[in-house]
Short mmCIF file of C-alpha atoms in Angstrom, two decimals:
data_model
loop_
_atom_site.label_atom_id
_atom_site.label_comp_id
_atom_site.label_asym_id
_atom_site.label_seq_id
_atom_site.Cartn_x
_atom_site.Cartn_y
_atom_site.Cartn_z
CA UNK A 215 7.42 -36.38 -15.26
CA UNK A 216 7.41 -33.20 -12.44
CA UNK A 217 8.35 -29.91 -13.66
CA UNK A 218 11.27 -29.10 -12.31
CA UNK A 219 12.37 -26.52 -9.69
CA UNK A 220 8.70 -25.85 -8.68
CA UNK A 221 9.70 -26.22 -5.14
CA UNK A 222 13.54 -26.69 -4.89
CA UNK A 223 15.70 -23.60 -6.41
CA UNK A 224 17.77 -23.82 -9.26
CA UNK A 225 21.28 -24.20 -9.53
CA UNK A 226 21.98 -21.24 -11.65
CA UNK A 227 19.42 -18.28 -10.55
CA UNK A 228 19.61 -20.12 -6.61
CA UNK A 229 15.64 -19.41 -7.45
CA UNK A 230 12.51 -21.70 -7.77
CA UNK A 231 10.74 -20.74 -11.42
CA UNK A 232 7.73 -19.37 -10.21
CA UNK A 233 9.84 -16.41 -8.25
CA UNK A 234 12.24 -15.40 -11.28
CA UNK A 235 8.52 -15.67 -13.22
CA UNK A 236 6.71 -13.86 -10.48
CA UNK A 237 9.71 -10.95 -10.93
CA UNK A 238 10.10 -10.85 -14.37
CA UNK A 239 6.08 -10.17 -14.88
CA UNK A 240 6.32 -7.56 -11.96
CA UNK A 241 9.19 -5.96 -13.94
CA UNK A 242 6.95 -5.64 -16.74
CA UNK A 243 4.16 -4.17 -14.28
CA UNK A 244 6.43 -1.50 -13.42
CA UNK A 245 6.76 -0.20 -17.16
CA UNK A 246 3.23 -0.62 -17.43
CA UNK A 247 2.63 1.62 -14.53
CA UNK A 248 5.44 4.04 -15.02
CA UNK A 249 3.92 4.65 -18.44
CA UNK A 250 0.54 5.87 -17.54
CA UNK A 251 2.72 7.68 -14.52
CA UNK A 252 4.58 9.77 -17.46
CA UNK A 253 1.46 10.03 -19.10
CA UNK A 254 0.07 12.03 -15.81
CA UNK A 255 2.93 13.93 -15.90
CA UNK A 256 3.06 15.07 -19.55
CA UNK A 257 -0.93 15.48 -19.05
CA UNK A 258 -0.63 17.63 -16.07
CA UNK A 259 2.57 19.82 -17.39
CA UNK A 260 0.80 20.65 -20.65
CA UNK A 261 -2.56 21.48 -18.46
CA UNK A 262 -3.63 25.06 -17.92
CA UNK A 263 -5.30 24.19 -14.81
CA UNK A 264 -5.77 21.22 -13.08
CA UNK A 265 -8.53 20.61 -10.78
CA UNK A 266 -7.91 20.27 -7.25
CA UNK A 267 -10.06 18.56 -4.13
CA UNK A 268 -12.12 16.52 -6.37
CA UNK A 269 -11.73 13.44 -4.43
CA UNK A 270 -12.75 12.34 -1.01
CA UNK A 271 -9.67 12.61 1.17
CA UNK A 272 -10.80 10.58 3.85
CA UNK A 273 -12.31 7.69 1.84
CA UNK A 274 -8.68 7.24 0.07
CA UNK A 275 -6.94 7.56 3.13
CA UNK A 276 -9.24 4.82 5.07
CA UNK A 277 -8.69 2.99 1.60
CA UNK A 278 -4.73 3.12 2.06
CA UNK A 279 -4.99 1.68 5.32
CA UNK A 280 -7.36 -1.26 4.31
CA UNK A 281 -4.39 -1.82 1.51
CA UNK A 282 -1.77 -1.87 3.78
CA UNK A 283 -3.24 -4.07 5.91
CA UNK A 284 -3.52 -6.51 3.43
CA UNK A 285 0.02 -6.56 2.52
CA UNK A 286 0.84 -7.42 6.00
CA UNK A 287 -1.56 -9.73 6.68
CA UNK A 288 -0.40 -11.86 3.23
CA UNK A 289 2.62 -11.35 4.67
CA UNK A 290 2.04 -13.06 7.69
CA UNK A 291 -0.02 -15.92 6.13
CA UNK A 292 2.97 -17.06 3.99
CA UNK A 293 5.04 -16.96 7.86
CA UNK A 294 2.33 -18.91 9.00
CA UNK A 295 2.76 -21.71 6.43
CA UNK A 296 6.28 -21.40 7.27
CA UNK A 297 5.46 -22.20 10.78
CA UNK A 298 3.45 -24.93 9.83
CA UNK A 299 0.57 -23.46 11.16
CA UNK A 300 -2.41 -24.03 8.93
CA UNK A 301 -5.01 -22.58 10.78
CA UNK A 302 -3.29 -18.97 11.10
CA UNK A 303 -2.58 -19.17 7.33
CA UNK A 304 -6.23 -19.50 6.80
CA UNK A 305 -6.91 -16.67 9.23
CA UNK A 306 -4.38 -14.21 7.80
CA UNK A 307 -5.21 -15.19 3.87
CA UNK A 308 -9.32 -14.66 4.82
CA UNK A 309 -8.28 -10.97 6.04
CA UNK A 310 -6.41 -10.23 2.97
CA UNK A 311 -9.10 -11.14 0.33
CA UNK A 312 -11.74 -9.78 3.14
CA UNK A 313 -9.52 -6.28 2.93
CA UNK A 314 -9.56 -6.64 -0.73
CA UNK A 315 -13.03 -7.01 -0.99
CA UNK A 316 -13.06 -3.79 1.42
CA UNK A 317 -11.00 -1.74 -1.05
CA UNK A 318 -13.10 -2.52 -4.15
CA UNK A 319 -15.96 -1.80 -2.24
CA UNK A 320 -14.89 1.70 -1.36
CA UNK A 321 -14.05 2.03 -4.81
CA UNK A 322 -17.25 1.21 -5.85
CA UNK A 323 -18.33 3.93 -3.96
CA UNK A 324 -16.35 6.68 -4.91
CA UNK A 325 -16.78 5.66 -8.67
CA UNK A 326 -20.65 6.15 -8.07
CA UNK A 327 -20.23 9.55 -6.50
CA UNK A 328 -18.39 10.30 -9.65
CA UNK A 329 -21.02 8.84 -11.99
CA UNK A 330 -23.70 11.11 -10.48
CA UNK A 331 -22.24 14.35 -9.63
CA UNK A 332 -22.11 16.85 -12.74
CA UNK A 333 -20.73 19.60 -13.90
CA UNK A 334 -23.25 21.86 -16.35
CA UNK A 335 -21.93 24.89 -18.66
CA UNK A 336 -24.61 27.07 -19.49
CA UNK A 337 -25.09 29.17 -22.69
CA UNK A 338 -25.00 32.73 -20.75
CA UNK A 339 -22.38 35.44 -21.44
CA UNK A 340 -20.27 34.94 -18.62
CA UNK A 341 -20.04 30.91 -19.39
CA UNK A 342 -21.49 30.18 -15.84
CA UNK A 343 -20.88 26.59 -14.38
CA UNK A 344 -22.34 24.65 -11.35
CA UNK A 345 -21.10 21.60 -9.85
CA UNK A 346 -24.14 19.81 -8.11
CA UNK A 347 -26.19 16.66 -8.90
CA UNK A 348 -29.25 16.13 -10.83
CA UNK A 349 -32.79 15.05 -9.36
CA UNK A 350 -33.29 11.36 -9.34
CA UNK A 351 -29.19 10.94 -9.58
CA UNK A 352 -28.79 9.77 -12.91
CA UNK A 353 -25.97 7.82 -14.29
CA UNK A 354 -23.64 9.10 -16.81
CA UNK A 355 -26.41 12.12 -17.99
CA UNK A 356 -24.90 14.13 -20.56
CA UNK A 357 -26.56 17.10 -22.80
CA UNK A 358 -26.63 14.59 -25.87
CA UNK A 359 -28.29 12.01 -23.40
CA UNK A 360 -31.40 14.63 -22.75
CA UNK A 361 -31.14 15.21 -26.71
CA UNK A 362 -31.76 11.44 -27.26
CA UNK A 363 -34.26 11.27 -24.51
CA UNK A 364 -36.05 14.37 -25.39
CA UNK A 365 -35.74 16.47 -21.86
CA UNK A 366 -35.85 19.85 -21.83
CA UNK A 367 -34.98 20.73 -18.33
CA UNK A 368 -33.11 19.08 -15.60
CA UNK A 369 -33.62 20.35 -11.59
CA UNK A 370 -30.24 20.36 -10.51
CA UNK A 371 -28.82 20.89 -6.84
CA UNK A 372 -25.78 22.72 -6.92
CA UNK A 373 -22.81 22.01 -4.60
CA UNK A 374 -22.42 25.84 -3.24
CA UNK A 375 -25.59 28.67 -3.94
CA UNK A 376 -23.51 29.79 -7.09
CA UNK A 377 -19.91 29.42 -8.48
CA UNK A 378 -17.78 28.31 -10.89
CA UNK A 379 -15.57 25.97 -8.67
CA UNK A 380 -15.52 22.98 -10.01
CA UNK A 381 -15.73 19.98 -7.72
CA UNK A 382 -16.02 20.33 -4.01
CA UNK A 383 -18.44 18.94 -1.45
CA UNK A 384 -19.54 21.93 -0.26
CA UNK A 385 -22.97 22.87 1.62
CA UNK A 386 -25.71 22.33 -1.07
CA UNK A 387 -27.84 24.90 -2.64
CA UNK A 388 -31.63 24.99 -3.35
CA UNK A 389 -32.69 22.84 -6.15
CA UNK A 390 -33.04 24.89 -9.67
CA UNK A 391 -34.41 24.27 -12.84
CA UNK A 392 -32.25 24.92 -15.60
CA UNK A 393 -33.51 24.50 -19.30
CA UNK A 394 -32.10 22.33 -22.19
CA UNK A 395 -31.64 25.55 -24.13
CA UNK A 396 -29.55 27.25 -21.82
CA UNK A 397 -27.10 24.47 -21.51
CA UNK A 398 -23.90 24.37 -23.12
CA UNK A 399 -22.57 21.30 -21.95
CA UNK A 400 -23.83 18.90 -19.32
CA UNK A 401 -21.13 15.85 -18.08
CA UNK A 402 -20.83 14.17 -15.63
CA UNK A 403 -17.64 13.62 -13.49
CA UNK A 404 -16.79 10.77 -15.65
CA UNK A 405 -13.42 10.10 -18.02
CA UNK A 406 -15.01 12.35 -20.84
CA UNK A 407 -15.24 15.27 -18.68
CA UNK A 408 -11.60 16.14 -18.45
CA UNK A 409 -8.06 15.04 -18.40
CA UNK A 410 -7.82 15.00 -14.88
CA UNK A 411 -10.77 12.24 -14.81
CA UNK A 412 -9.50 10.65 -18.05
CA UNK A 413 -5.78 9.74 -16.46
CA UNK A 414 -7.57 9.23 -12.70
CA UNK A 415 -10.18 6.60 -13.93
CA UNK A 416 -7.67 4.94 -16.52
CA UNK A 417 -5.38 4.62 -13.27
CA UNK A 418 -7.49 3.62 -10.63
CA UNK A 419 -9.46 1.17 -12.76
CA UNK A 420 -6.43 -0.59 -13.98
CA UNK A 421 -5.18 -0.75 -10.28
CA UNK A 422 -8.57 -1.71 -9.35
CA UNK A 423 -8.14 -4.64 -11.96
CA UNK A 424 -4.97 -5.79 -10.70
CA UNK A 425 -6.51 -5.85 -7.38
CA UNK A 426 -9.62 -8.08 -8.39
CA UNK A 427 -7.32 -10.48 -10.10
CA UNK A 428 -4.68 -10.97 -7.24
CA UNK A 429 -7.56 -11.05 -4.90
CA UNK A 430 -8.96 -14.06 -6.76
CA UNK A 431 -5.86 -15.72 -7.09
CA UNK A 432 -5.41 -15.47 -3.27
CA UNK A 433 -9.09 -16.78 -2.70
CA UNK A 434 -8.26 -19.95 -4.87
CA UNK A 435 -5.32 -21.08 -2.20
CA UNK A 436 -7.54 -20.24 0.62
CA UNK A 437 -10.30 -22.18 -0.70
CA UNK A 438 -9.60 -24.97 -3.03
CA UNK A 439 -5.99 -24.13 -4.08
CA UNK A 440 -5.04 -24.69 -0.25
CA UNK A 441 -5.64 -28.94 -0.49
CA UNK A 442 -1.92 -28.58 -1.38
CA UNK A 443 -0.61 -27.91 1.86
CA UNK A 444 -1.33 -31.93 2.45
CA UNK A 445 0.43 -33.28 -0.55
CA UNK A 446 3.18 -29.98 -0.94
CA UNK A 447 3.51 -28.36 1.57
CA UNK A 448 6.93 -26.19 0.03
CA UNK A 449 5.13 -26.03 -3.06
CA UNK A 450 2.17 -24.46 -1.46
CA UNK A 451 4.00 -22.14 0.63
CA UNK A 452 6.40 -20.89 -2.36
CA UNK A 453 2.36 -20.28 -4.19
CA UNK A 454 1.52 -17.92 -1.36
CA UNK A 455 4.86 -16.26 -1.57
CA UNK A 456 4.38 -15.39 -5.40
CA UNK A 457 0.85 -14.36 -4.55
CA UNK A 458 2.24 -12.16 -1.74
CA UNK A 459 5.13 -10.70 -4.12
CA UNK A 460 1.93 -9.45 -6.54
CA UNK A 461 -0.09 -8.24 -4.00
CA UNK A 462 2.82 -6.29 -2.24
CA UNK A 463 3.17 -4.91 -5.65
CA UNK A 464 -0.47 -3.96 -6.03
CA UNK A 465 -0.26 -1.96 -2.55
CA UNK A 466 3.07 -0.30 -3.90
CA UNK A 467 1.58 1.32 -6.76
CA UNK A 468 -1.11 2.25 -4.95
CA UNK A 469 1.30 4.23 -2.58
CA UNK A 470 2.21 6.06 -5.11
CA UNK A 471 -1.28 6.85 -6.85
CA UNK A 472 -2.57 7.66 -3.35
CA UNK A 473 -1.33 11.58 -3.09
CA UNK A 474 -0.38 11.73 -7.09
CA UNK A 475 -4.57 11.97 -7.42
CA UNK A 476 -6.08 12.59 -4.01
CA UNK A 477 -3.47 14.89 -2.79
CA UNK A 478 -1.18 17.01 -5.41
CA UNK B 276 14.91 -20.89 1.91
CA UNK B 277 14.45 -19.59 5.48
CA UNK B 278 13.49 -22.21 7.61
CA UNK B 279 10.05 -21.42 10.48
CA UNK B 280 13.13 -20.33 12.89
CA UNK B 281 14.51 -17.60 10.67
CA UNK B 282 11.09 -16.12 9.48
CA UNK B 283 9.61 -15.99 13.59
CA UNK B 284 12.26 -13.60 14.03
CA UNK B 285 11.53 -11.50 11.23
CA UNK B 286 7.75 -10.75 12.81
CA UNK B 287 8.32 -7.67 14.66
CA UNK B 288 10.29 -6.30 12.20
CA UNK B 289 6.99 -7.06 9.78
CA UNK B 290 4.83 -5.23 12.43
CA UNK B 291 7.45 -2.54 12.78
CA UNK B 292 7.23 -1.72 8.83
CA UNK B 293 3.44 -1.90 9.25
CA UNK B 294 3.19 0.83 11.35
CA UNK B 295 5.67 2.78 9.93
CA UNK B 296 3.39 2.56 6.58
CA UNK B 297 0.46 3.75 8.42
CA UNK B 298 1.81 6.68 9.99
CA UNK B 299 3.69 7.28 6.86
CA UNK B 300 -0.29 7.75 5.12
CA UNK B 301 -0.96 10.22 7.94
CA UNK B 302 1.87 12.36 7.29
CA UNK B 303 1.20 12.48 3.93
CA UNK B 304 -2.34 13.34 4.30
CA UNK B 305 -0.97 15.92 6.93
CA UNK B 306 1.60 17.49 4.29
CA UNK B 307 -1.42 17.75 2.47
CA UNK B 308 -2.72 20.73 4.56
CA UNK B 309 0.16 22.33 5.03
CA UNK B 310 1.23 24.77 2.27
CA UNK B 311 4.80 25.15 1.11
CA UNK B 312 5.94 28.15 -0.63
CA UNK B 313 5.91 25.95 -3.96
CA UNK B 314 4.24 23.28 -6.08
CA UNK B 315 7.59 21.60 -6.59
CA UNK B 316 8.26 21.91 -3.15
CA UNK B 317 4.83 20.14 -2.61
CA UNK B 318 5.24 17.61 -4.85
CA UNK B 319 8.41 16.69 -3.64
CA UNK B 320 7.69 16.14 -0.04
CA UNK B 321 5.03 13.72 -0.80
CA UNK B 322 7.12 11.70 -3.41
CA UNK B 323 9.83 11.75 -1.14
CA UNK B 324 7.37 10.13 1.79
CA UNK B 325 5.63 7.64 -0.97
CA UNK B 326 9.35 6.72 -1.98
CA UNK B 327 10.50 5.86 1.90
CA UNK B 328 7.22 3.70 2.00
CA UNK B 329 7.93 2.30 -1.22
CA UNK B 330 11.50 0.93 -0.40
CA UNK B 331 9.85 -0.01 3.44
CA UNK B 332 7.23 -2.47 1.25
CA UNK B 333 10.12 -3.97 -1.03
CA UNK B 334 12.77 -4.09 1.14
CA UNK B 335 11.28 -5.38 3.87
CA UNK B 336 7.44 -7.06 2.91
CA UNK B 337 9.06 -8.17 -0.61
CA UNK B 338 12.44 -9.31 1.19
CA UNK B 339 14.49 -7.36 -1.27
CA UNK B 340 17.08 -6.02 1.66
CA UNK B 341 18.23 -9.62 1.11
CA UNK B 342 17.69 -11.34 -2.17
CA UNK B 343 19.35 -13.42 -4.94
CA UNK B 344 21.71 -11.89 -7.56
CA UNK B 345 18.80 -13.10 -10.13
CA UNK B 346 16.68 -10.78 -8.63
CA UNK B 347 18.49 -7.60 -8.53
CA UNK B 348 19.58 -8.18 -11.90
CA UNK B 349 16.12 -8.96 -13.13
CA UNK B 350 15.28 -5.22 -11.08
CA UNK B 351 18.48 -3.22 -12.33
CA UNK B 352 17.52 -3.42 -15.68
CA UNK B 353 13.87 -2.87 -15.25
CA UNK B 354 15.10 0.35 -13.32
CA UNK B 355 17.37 1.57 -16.62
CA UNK B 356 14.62 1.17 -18.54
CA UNK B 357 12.30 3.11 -16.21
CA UNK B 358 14.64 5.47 -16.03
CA UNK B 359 15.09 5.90 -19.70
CA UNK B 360 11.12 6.21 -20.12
CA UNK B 361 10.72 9.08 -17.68
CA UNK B 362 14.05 10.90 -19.29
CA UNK B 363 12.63 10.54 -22.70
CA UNK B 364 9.15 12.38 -20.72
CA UNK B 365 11.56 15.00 -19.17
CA UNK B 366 13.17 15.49 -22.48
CA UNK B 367 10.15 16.16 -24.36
CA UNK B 368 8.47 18.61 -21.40
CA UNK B 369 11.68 20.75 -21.81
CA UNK B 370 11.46 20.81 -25.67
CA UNK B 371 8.07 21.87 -25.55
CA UNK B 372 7.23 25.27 -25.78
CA UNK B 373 4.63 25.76 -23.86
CA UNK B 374 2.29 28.60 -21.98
CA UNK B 375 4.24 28.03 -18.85
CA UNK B 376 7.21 28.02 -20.84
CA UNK B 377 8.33 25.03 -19.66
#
């Protein structure tokens, strides 16, 4: 027996399933999201300070445009499959993941700057800090971590010739050697460090996440999911809209999170 | 469902939105450098920009300008519930003494 109303819509909603499904789980998306959003705001209201210019500006914005371009290019593979034209569907779907694949990659990127730039408080009276990176660019170094591995000094390249500014990409210093002893506290720009990281990583992963997964989704009906189009051919085409729907969604949040973290 | 005819004609509007999303991102990289007198003043220029996008994405890439009932019902009371969640955030910010006093 078929399920029913995979392809033709319903009486009562005037809806195939899968789009009332596809809606209901992006309703739920939205009170997913708009909880960590209140979360960032109840986190950044009750901050003393929060940090400014700690991400790459650029990189994001290139990153919104690879994003958007996505959502119009799944956009215009499900109008190709409307038009009956296979070949353009397979063009405009191969952008899409292609873009995705773009986005995560930047991501990538700008998650290992983060990994391996640090921030060090040292032990002296007037609490001095330096923002820099550490010889060899470690991963995830912390004063505990040169406790467990015995060091006793790191040489460490600070972001300006002194300061307390935390974050920047400003013109780098002369490399300095700064004992175990003489540090307070040693992290580096990763959730632990501070609030601002904690909510920005617990965001951008999850959106991250949501991107991988519709990404993969899309790249099964542009590689083996896409055999329907000879025995379905509504069917198919009401898969891509549902996969469009989620990605449209993923690029809508990220509209948001775009100058809530880079930019504010 | 709209048949190949109906959708063809939707295709510049498509590209139209497009743009309009891109050169949305460069104003609001571009408010970025310019200072207003105040925070709240900052942050509501670029939620205010995010917001047009958002609706241009929806409306228009989601095809909510012109859905079923099911839909919008399915949305409205998502959107009371949204509401209520970043009231009961509101709420608590103002009954929080705080440093700022807020």
């Amino acid at each position: 027996m078929d399920i029913p109303y995979t392809s033709k819509p319903r009486p009562d909603t005037g809806l195939y399933n899968a789009k009332v499904g596809i809606w209901l789980f992006l309703a739920s998306e939205v009170m997913l999201f708009g909880a960590l959003f209140s979360s960032y705001i109840l986190l950044r209201m009750g901050a003393d300070k929060w940090p400014g210019g700690m991400l790459n500006i650029p990189i994001g914005t290139f990153n919104t445009a690879v994003l958007i371009t996505s959502s119009i290019t799944v956009l215009m593979a499900w109008v190709s499959l409307k038009m009956h034209n296979f070949a353009k569907f397979k063009l405009y779907m191969g952008i899409t993941i292609l873009c995705a694949l773009g986005f995560v990659g930047i991501k990538s990127i700008e998650y290992k700057d983060k990994f391996t730039h640090y921030q060090v408080w040292l032990n002296d009276k007037d609490k001095t800090t330096y923002t820099g990176h550490i010889e060899g660019n470690p991963w995830f170094l912390s004063h505990n971590k040169m406790d467990a591995k015995k060091m006793d000094h790191i040489m460490f390249t600070s972001d300006a010739a002194h300061g307390a500014a935390a974050g920047g990409h400003g013109g780098h210093g002369a490399a300095m050697k700064i004992e175990r002893k003489d540090i307070a506290r040693l992290s580096a720009y990763v959730p632990a460090h501070s609030t601002y990281f904690a909510i920005y990583f617990t965001l951008t992963a999850l959106h991250a996440l949501h991107v991988i997964g519709g990404a993969t989704v899309l790249a099964y009906f542009w590689g083996p999911g896409s055999a329907m189009w000879k025995t379905d051919p509504e069917r198919f085409t009401n898969r891509i809209e549902v996969g469009g729907l989620f990605w449209h969604f993923v690029d809508l949040v990220w509209i948001f999170l775009f100058p809530v973290l880079y930019l504010l | 469902m709209a048949d190949s005819h109906d959708v063809s004609k939707h295709i510049k509007l498509y590209v139209g939105v497009f743009l309009a999303l891109l050169v949305g991102t460069v104003i609001t990289v571009g408010m970025y450098y310019v200072h207003f007198s105040s925070l709240a003043m900052t942050i509501g220029v670029a939620l205010l920009i995010a917001s047009i996008k958002s609706f241009l994405v929806a409306g228009y890439f989601m095809h909510l300008t012109a859905e079923k009932k099911t839909i919008y019902v399915i949305l409205g009371i998502t959107v009371v519930f949204f509401i209520g969640m970043m009231g009961l955030c509101i709420w608590s910010l103002l009954d929080t003494p705080g440093p700022k006093g807020v």
